[in-house]
GROMACS .gro file of C-alpha atoms in nm:
model
  358
    1UNK     CA    1   6.522  -2.690   4.815
    2UNK     CA    2   6.137  -2.702   4.818
    3UNK     CA    3   5.990  -3.003   4.641
    4UNK     CA    4   5.700  -2.950   4.402
    5UNK     CA    5   5.389  -3.138   4.439
    6UNK     CA    6   5.319  -3.414   4.193
    7UNK     CA    7   4.993  -3.268   4.079
    8UNK     CA    8   5.155  -2.932   4.000
    9UNK     CA    9   5.416  -3.093   3.786
   10UNK     CA   10   5.157  -3.275   3.596
   11UNK     CA   11   4.956  -2.947   3.549
   12UNK     CA   12   5.266  -2.766   3.399
   13UNK     CA   13   5.317  -3.057   3.170
   14UNK     CA   14   4.972  -3.032   3.042
   15UNK     CA   15   4.994  -2.659   2.972
   16UNK     CA   16   5.330  -2.701   2.794
   17UNK     CA   17   5.175  -2.983   2.583
   18UNK     CA   18   4.867  -2.778   2.482
   19UNK     CA   19   5.076  -2.466   2.388
   20UNK     CA   20   5.301  -2.688   2.177
   21UNK     CA   21   5.016  -2.820   1.980
   22UNK     CA   22   4.807  -2.483   1.957
   23UNK     CA   23   5.098  -2.257   1.842
   24UNK     CA   24   5.061  -2.359   1.467
   25UNK     CA   25   4.696  -2.303   1.493
   26UNK     CA   26   4.733  -1.956   1.639
   27UNK     CA   27   4.982  -1.861   1.372
   28UNK     CA   28   4.740  -1.984   1.102
   29UNK     CA   29   4.469  -1.779   1.265
   30UNK     CA   30   4.693  -1.472   1.282
   31UNK     CA   31   4.764  -1.486   0.927
   32UNK     CA   32   4.409  -1.535   0.820
   33UNK     CA   33   4.306  -1.237   1.037
   34UNK     CA   34   4.569  -1.015   0.871
   35UNK     CA   35   4.433  -1.107   0.527
   36UNK     CA   36   4.076  -1.044   0.647
   37UNK     CA   37   4.172  -0.727   0.796
   38UNK     CA   38   4.325  -0.614   0.451
   39UNK     CA   39   3.994  -0.703   0.284
   40UNK     CA   40   3.780  -0.556   0.538
   41UNK     CA   41   3.996  -0.226   0.521
   42UNK     CA   42   3.922  -0.217   0.145
   43UNK     CA   43   3.557  -0.257   0.197
   44UNK     CA   44   3.551   0.028   0.440
   45UNK     CA   45   3.753   0.257   0.227
   46UNK     CA   46   3.517   0.162  -0.055
   47UNK     CA   47   3.215   0.277   0.121
   48UNK     CA   48   3.308   0.525   0.375
   49UNK     CA   49   3.337   0.885   0.251
   50UNK     CA   50   3.535   0.993   0.562
   51UNK     CA   51   3.838   0.798   0.425
   52UNK     CA   52   3.848   0.974   0.086
   53UNK     CA   53   3.933   1.317  -0.041
   54UNK     CA   54   3.703   1.539  -0.254
   55UNK     CA   55   3.761   1.661  -0.607
   56UNK     CA   56   3.556   1.905  -0.805
   57UNK     CA   57   3.519   1.916  -1.182
   58UNK     CA   58   3.365   2.157  -1.437
   59UNK     CA   59   3.103   2.033  -1.667
   60UNK     CA   60   3.243   1.980  -2.010
   61UNK     CA   61   3.600   2.009  -1.902
   62UNK     CA   62   3.884   1.757  -1.864
   63UNK     CA   63   4.018   1.625  -1.526
   64UNK     CA   64   4.287   1.398  -1.388
   65UNK     CA   65   4.225   1.186  -1.071
   66UNK     CA   66   4.573   1.191  -0.910
   67UNK     CA   67   4.703   0.892  -0.709
   68UNK     CA   68   5.022   0.836  -0.514
   69UNK     CA   69   5.125   0.477  -0.573
   70UNK     CA   70   5.437   0.375  -0.348
   71UNK     CA   71   5.574   0.156  -0.611
   72UNK     CA   72   5.697   0.234  -0.959
   73UNK     CA   73   5.549  -0.066  -1.109
   74UNK     CA   74   5.268  -0.236  -0.905
   75UNK     CA   75   5.183  -0.593  -0.974
   76UNK     CA   76   4.810  -0.529  -1.033
   77UNK     CA   77   4.629  -0.188  -1.046
   78UNK     CA   78   4.260  -0.128  -1.100
   79UNK     CA   79   4.032   0.175  -1.102
   80UNK     CA   80   3.678   0.128  -1.000
   81UNK     CA   81   3.376   0.362  -1.011
   82UNK     CA   82   3.054   0.377  -0.804
   83UNK     CA   83   2.787   0.611  -0.934
   84UNK     CA   84   2.645   0.850  -0.686
   85UNK     CA   85   2.297   0.839  -0.854
   86UNK     CA   86   2.252   0.463  -0.901
   87UNK     CA   87   2.502   0.323  -0.640
   88UNK     CA   88   2.628   0.066  -0.904
   89UNK     CA   89   2.994  -0.016  -0.916
   90UNK     CA   90   3.183  -0.069  -1.244
   91UNK     CA   91   3.556  -0.148  -1.318
   92UNK     CA   92   3.698   0.131  -1.533
   93UNK     CA   93   4.061   0.024  -1.604
   94UNK     CA   94   4.276  -0.271  -1.523
   95UNK     CA   95   4.663  -0.293  -1.550
   96UNK     CA   96   4.872  -0.595  -1.477
   97UNK     CA   97   5.266  -0.591  -1.474
   98UNK     CA   98   5.421  -0.651  -1.817
   99UNK     CA   99   5.061  -0.610  -1.974
  100UNK     CA  100   4.892  -0.314  -2.150
  101UNK     CA  101   4.620  -0.129  -1.972
  102UNK     CA  102   4.260  -0.238  -2.055
  103UNK     CA  103   3.952  -0.009  -2.006
  104UNK     CA  104   3.581  -0.114  -2.020
  105UNK     CA  105   3.384  -0.047  -2.330
  106UNK     CA  106   3.170   0.191  -2.149
  107UNK     CA  107   3.440   0.412  -2.027
  108UNK     CA  108   3.731   0.378  -2.281
  109UNK     CA  109   3.602   0.663  -2.505
  110UNK     CA  110   3.643   0.933  -2.241
  111UNK     CA  111   3.869   0.760  -1.970
  112UNK     CA  112   4.233   0.694  -2.004
  113UNK     CA  113   4.492   0.544  -1.761
  114UNK     CA  114   4.820   0.748  -1.747
  115UNK     CA  115   5.094   0.485  -1.718
  116UNK     CA  116   5.353   0.745  -1.582
  117UNK     CA  117   5.180   0.812  -1.257
  118UNK     CA  118   4.870   0.592  -1.282
  119UNK     CA  119   4.627   0.865  -1.265
  120UNK     CA  120   4.291   0.842  -1.439
  121UNK     CA  121   4.206   1.105  -1.696
  122UNK     CA  122   3.855   1.197  -1.789
  123UNK     CA  123   3.758   1.383  -2.099
  124UNK     CA  124   3.451   1.614  -2.133
  125UNK     CA  125   3.311   1.576  -1.775
  126UNK     CA  126   2.937   1.488  -1.751
  127UNK     CA  127   2.702   1.491  -1.456
  128UNK     CA  128   2.691   1.115  -1.474
  129UNK     CA  129   3.061   1.112  -1.386
  130UNK     CA  130   2.975   1.206  -1.031
  131UNK     CA  131   3.052   0.938  -0.777
  132UNK     CA  132   3.327   0.762  -0.597
  133UNK     CA  133   3.646   0.634  -0.753
  134UNK     CA  134   3.874   0.382  -0.607
  135UNK     CA  135   4.217   0.273  -0.695
  136UNK     CA  136   4.371  -0.061  -0.575
  137UNK     CA  137   4.737  -0.133  -0.616
  138UNK     CA  138   4.917  -0.455  -0.513
  139UNK     CA  139   5.288  -0.544  -0.496
  140UNK     CA  140   5.339  -0.886  -0.351
  141UNK     CA  141   5.173  -0.883   0.012
  142UNK     CA  142   5.140  -0.509   0.014
  143UNK     CA  143   4.813  -0.333  -0.080
  144UNK     CA  144   4.749   0.042  -0.151
  145UNK     CA  145   4.404   0.183  -0.172
  146UNK     CA  146   4.298   0.547  -0.233
  147UNK     CA  147   3.935   0.655  -0.258
  148UNK     CA  148   3.807   0.990  -0.381
  149UNK     CA  149   3.483   1.159  -0.442
  150UNK     CA  150   3.414   1.355  -0.773
  151UNK     CA  151   3.154   1.624  -0.801
  152UNK     CA  152   3.069   1.796  -1.132
  153UNK     CA  153   2.947   2.155  -1.137
  154UNK     CA  154   2.828   2.380  -1.419
  155UNK     CA  155   3.027   2.701  -1.423
  156UNK     CA  156   2.847   3.009  -1.338
  157UNK     CA  157   2.758   3.273  -1.598
  158UNK     CA  158   2.795   3.648  -1.576
  159UNK     CA  159   2.554   3.779  -1.312
  160UNK     CA  160   2.263   4.001  -1.410
  161UNK     CA  161   2.162   4.286  -1.198
  162UNK     CA  162   1.827   4.468  -1.187
  163UNK     CA  163   1.767   4.792  -1.008
  164UNK     CA  164   1.449   4.958  -0.894
  165UNK     CA  165   1.470   5.283  -0.691
  166UNK     CA  166   1.236   5.531  -0.526
  167UNK     CA  167   1.351   5.867  -0.383
  168UNK     CA  168   1.135   6.017  -0.097
  169UNK     CA  169   1.236   6.320   0.114
  170UNK     CA  170   1.597   6.305  -0.002
  171UNK     CA  171   1.644   5.933   0.082
  172UNK     CA  172   1.695   5.693  -0.196
  173UNK     CA  173   1.530   5.355  -0.136
  174UNK     CA  174   1.687   5.093  -0.371
  175UNK     CA  175   1.609   4.720  -0.445
  176UNK     CA  176   1.887   4.524  -0.609
  177UNK     CA  177   1.852   4.161  -0.744
  178UNK     CA  178   2.124   3.945  -0.880
  179UNK     CA  179   2.076   3.623  -1.091
  180UNK     CA  180   2.251   3.401  -1.335
  181UNK     CA  181   2.140   3.208  -1.652
  182UNK     CA  182   2.362   2.913  -1.587
  183UNK     CA  183   2.540   2.754  -1.300
  184UNK     CA  184   2.494   2.489  -1.040
  185UNK     CA  185   2.518   2.524  -0.665
  186UNK     CA  186   2.546   2.889  -0.689
  187UNK     CA  187   2.605   3.123  -0.385
  188UNK     CA  188   2.551   3.497  -0.383
  189UNK     CA  189   2.711   3.768  -0.194
  190UNK     CA  190   2.719   4.153  -0.196
  191UNK     CA  191   3.022   4.381  -0.152
  192UNK     CA  192   3.103   4.752  -0.112
  193UNK     CA  193   3.419   4.923  -0.025
  194UNK     CA  194   3.602   4.594  -0.012
  195UNK     CA  195   3.367   4.462   0.264
  196UNK     CA  196   3.087   4.211   0.254
  197UNK     CA  197   2.740   4.338   0.288
  198UNK     CA  198   2.530   4.175   0.569
  199UNK     CA  199   2.202   4.256   0.725
  200UNK     CA  200   2.222   4.582   0.931
  201UNK     CA  201   2.011   4.894   0.984
  202UNK     CA  202   2.071   5.011   0.623
  203UNK     CA  203   2.089   4.683   0.439
  204UNK     CA  204   1.863   4.382   0.410
  205UNK     CA  205   1.973   4.069   0.229
  206UNK     CA  206   1.695   3.821   0.136
  207UNK     CA  207   1.617   3.532  -0.100
  208UNK     CA  208   1.948   3.346  -0.004
  209UNK     CA  209   2.154   3.639  -0.104
  210UNK     CA  210   1.981   3.723  -0.431
  211UNK     CA  211   1.813   4.032  -0.326
  212UNK     CA  212   1.945   4.344  -0.139
  213UNK     CA  213   1.721   4.612  -0.011
  214UNK     CA  214   1.879   4.934   0.108
  215UNK     CA  215   1.838   5.313   0.149
  216UNK     CA  216   2.110   5.572   0.098
  217UNK     CA  217   2.130   5.944   0.168
  218UNK     CA  218   2.202   6.206  -0.106
  219UNK     CA  219   2.587   6.204   0.018
  220UNK     CA  220   2.630   5.827  -0.029
  221UNK     CA  221   2.468   5.748  -0.352
  222UNK     CA  222   2.823   5.749  -0.519
  223UNK     CA  223   2.903   5.411  -0.367
  224UNK     CA  224   2.953   5.109  -0.599
  225UNK     CA  225   2.798   4.771  -0.502
  226UNK     CA  226   2.931   4.446  -0.637
  227UNK     CA  227   2.726   4.111  -0.667
  228UNK     CA  228   2.951   3.810  -0.663
  229UNK     CA  229   2.831   3.460  -0.781
  230UNK     CA  230   3.042   3.152  -0.732
  231UNK     CA  231   3.033   2.769  -0.696
  232UNK     CA  232   3.318   2.531  -0.624
  233UNK     CA  233   3.465   2.562  -0.992
  234UNK     CA  234   3.404   2.924  -1.097
  235UNK     CA  235   3.322   3.275  -0.996
  236UNK     CA  236   3.207   3.616  -1.151
  237UNK     CA  237   3.119   3.963  -1.043
  238UNK     CA  238   2.902   4.256  -1.154
  239UNK     CA  239   2.903   4.609  -1.029
  240UNK     CA  240   2.657   4.902  -1.009
  241UNK     CA  241   2.679   5.258  -0.897
  242UNK     CA  242   2.371   5.399  -0.706
  243UNK     CA  243   2.389   5.761  -0.811
  244UNK     CA  244   2.240   5.746  -1.160
  245UNK     CA  245   1.947   5.518  -1.049
  246UNK     CA  246   1.884   5.756  -0.742
  247UNK     CA  247   1.874   6.052  -0.980
  248UNK     CA  248   1.637   5.870  -1.195
  249UNK     CA  249   1.423   5.789  -0.887
  250UNK     CA  250   1.419   6.146  -0.788
  251UNK     CA  251   1.299   6.243  -1.143
  252UNK     CA  252   1.031   5.994  -1.124
  253UNK     CA  253   0.914   6.128  -0.787
  254UNK     CA  254   0.899   6.482  -0.945
  255UNK     CA  255   0.698   6.350  -1.242
  256UNK     CA  256   0.463   6.178  -1.004
  257UNK     CA  257   0.410   6.503  -0.816
  258UNK     CA  258   0.342   6.690  -1.139
  259UNK     CA  259   0.115   6.408  -1.246
  260UNK     CA  260  -0.082   6.434  -0.917
  261UNK     CA  261  -0.117   6.814  -0.948
  262UNK     CA  262  -0.238   6.777  -1.310
  263UNK     CA  263  -0.498   6.521  -1.204
  264UNK     CA  264  -0.632   6.747  -0.926
  265UNK     CA  265  -0.659   7.042  -1.165
  266UNK     CA  266  -0.828   6.839  -1.430
  267UNK     CA  267  -1.066   6.703  -1.170
  268UNK     CA  268  -1.161   7.055  -1.052
  269UNK     CA  269  -1.207   7.155  -1.416
  270UNK     CA  270  -1.432   6.862  -1.488
  271UNK     CA  271  -1.633   6.933  -1.177
  272UNK     CA  272  -1.680   7.300  -1.274
  273UNK     CA  273  -1.780   7.215  -1.632
  274UNK     CA  274  -2.038   6.961  -1.494
  275UNK     CA  275  -2.192   7.231  -1.266
  276UNK     CA  276  -2.205   7.489  -1.552
  277UNK     CA  277  -2.369   7.215  -1.784
  278UNK     CA  278  -2.626   7.141  -1.518
  279UNK     CA  279  -2.692   7.506  -1.471
  280UNK     CA  280  -2.754   7.561  -1.845
  281UNK     CA  281  -2.961   7.256  -1.875
  282UNK     CA  282  -3.193   7.362  -1.585
  283UNK     CA  283  -3.228   7.712  -1.718
  284UNK     CA  284  -3.302   7.578  -2.070
  285UNK     CA  285  -3.575   7.354  -1.918
  286UNK     CA  286  -3.727   7.638  -1.724
  287UNK     CA  287  -3.731   7.874  -2.021
  288UNK     CA  288  -3.881   7.586  -2.227
  289UNK     CA  289  -4.156   7.532  -1.977
  290UNK     CA  290  -4.245   7.907  -1.968
  291UNK     CA  291  -4.257   7.926  -2.355
  292UNK     CA  292  -4.475   7.615  -2.360
  293UNK     CA  293  -4.713   7.757  -2.101
  294UNK     CA  294  -4.749   8.088  -2.291
  295UNK     CA  295  -4.820   7.906  -2.622
  296UNK     CA  296  -5.079   7.686  -2.456
  297UNK     CA  297  -5.244   7.993  -2.317
  298UNK     CA  298  -5.244   8.175  -2.633
  299UNK     CA  299  -5.381   7.875  -2.826
  300UNK     CA  300  -5.675   7.810  -2.581
  301UNK     CA  301  -5.826   8.171  -2.520
  302UNK     CA  302  -5.717   8.441  -2.755
  303UNK     CA  303  -5.793   8.795  -2.627
  304UNK     CA  304  -5.960   9.039  -2.886
  305UNK     CA  305  -5.989   9.411  -2.809
  306UNK     CA  306  -6.216   9.650  -2.984
  307UNK     CA  307  -6.310  10.017  -2.915
  308UNK     CA  308  -6.675  10.086  -2.845
  309UNK     CA  309  -6.805  10.403  -3.014
  310UNK     CA  310  -7.118  10.557  -2.894
  311UNK     CA  311  -7.383  10.745  -3.116
  312UNK     CA  312  -7.649  11.003  -3.012
  313UNK     CA  313  -7.928  10.766  -3.026
  314UNK     CA  314  -7.916  10.494  -2.765
  315UNK     CA  315  -8.089  10.232  -2.971
  316UNK     CA  316  -7.881  10.307  -3.276
  317UNK     CA  317  -7.581  10.318  -3.053
  318UNK     CA  318  -7.634   9.973  -2.913
  319UNK     CA  319  -7.718   9.820  -3.259
  320UNK     CA  320  -7.427  10.004  -3.437
  321UNK     CA  321  -7.198   9.898  -3.164
  322UNK     CA  322  -7.291   9.537  -3.202
  323UNK     CA  323  -7.252   9.555  -3.571
  324UNK     CA  324  -6.920   9.713  -3.537
  325UNK     CA  325  -6.804   9.454  -3.286
  326UNK     CA  326  -6.914   9.173  -3.506
  327UNK     CA  327  -6.710   9.322  -3.802
  328UNK     CA  328  -6.402   9.363  -3.592
  329UNK     CA  329  -6.449   9.013  -3.457
  330UNK     CA  330  -6.439   8.875  -3.804
  331UNK     CA  331  -6.139   9.087  -3.904
  332UNK     CA  332  -5.935   9.025  -3.595
  333UNK     CA  333  -6.045   8.705  -3.452
  334UNK     CA  334  -6.046   8.503  -3.761
  335UNK     CA  335  -6.394   8.333  -3.677
  336UNK     CA  336  -6.308   8.306  -3.315
  337UNK     CA  337  -6.610   8.355  -3.070
  338UNK     CA  338  -6.604   8.692  -2.891
  339UNK     CA  339  -6.626   8.615  -2.523
  340UNK     CA  340  -6.547   8.951  -2.335
  341UNK     CA  341  -6.663   9.317  -2.417
  342UNK     CA  342  -6.492   9.610  -2.249
  343UNK     CA  343  -6.653   9.957  -2.210
  344UNK     CA  344  -6.523  10.305  -2.107
  345UNK     CA  345  -6.591  10.420  -1.766
  346UNK     CA  346  -6.655  10.793  -1.735
  347UNK     CA  347  -6.729  10.991  -1.418
  348UNK     CA  348  -7.065  11.188  -1.399
  349UNK     CA  349  -7.042  11.479  -1.190
  350UNK     CA  350  -7.415  11.527  -1.166
  351UNK     CA  351  -7.475  11.207  -0.978
  352UNK     CA  352  -7.475  11.223  -0.609
  353UNK     CA  353  -7.301  10.991  -0.358
  354UNK     CA  354  -7.452  10.861  -0.042
  355UNK     CA  355  -7.233  11.100   0.152
  356UNK     CA  356  -7.355  11.403  -0.037
  357UNK     CA  357  -7.733  11.311   0.049
  358UNK     CA  358  -7.651  11.324   0.413
   0.00000   0.00000   0.00000
């Protein structure tokens, strides 16, 4: 049998001695770590949304936050609330074994602890109730923690649909819009024939699903289209058939054509009337100028005519003629001075011409 070295025996004895004295310390440290682990686990569950489950509530309605406590009568149970808007944490209700449940003043009017299953009941949900709810239950050394997030939504109202359509060349171009008066976090979708409408060569969905632009031929206007609005707590639908609106669009197109034709005819008539009016005005102006010229000529130099009568005596003839002209002048001219005298021209056959003398 091989003998051990004295130094080796001393080293083993030193190790055994240290283990003997450090064992209680290690046990104490293990218990302390276990307690800290429980507390750290609660803190992580309290602040980490991944360890919770989500609940949705309707604004103005009632809701119960369910829990699954593993003991029928826990030693201590508390419900805590952390607001999603402010981040502040409040204790809602507290229940100790063999003691009645107590709820805080700010919550006891609408919050109640159900002692049968320890769920938390909330009456008349408000937007401010959104946040994180944590239940802590203890029974001896065991701890049970559940964390849940509550979101409150306003239910959607009946959707309102508006239609505008234009028919061109037998194709009905339609614009559909869908809206709601009430509702939060609303999503929109369009359906026809049991299938959801998405963007394709015939349909164009825009404005986050609120608007649908499409065109349909004359043999497909009998289709019905549904607008569905929903959020996590409610859903509603409205329907429309294309045919009446496409017929209305066709009538509007015909009315527009008639209106355009009427406008063209009216424009031609107005242009023709304008030309006639211009022609009449110019003709009237021309006639007025001619009349004015004649009046001016008549007023400036009146023409007086008198017949010259000859007597046998040349001297008497000249004097008598002058007297006769003077009398005629006074009668016809009204005192106007005579400026022109005309005489009769007669041919004398006895007078020879230069050609006859040759």
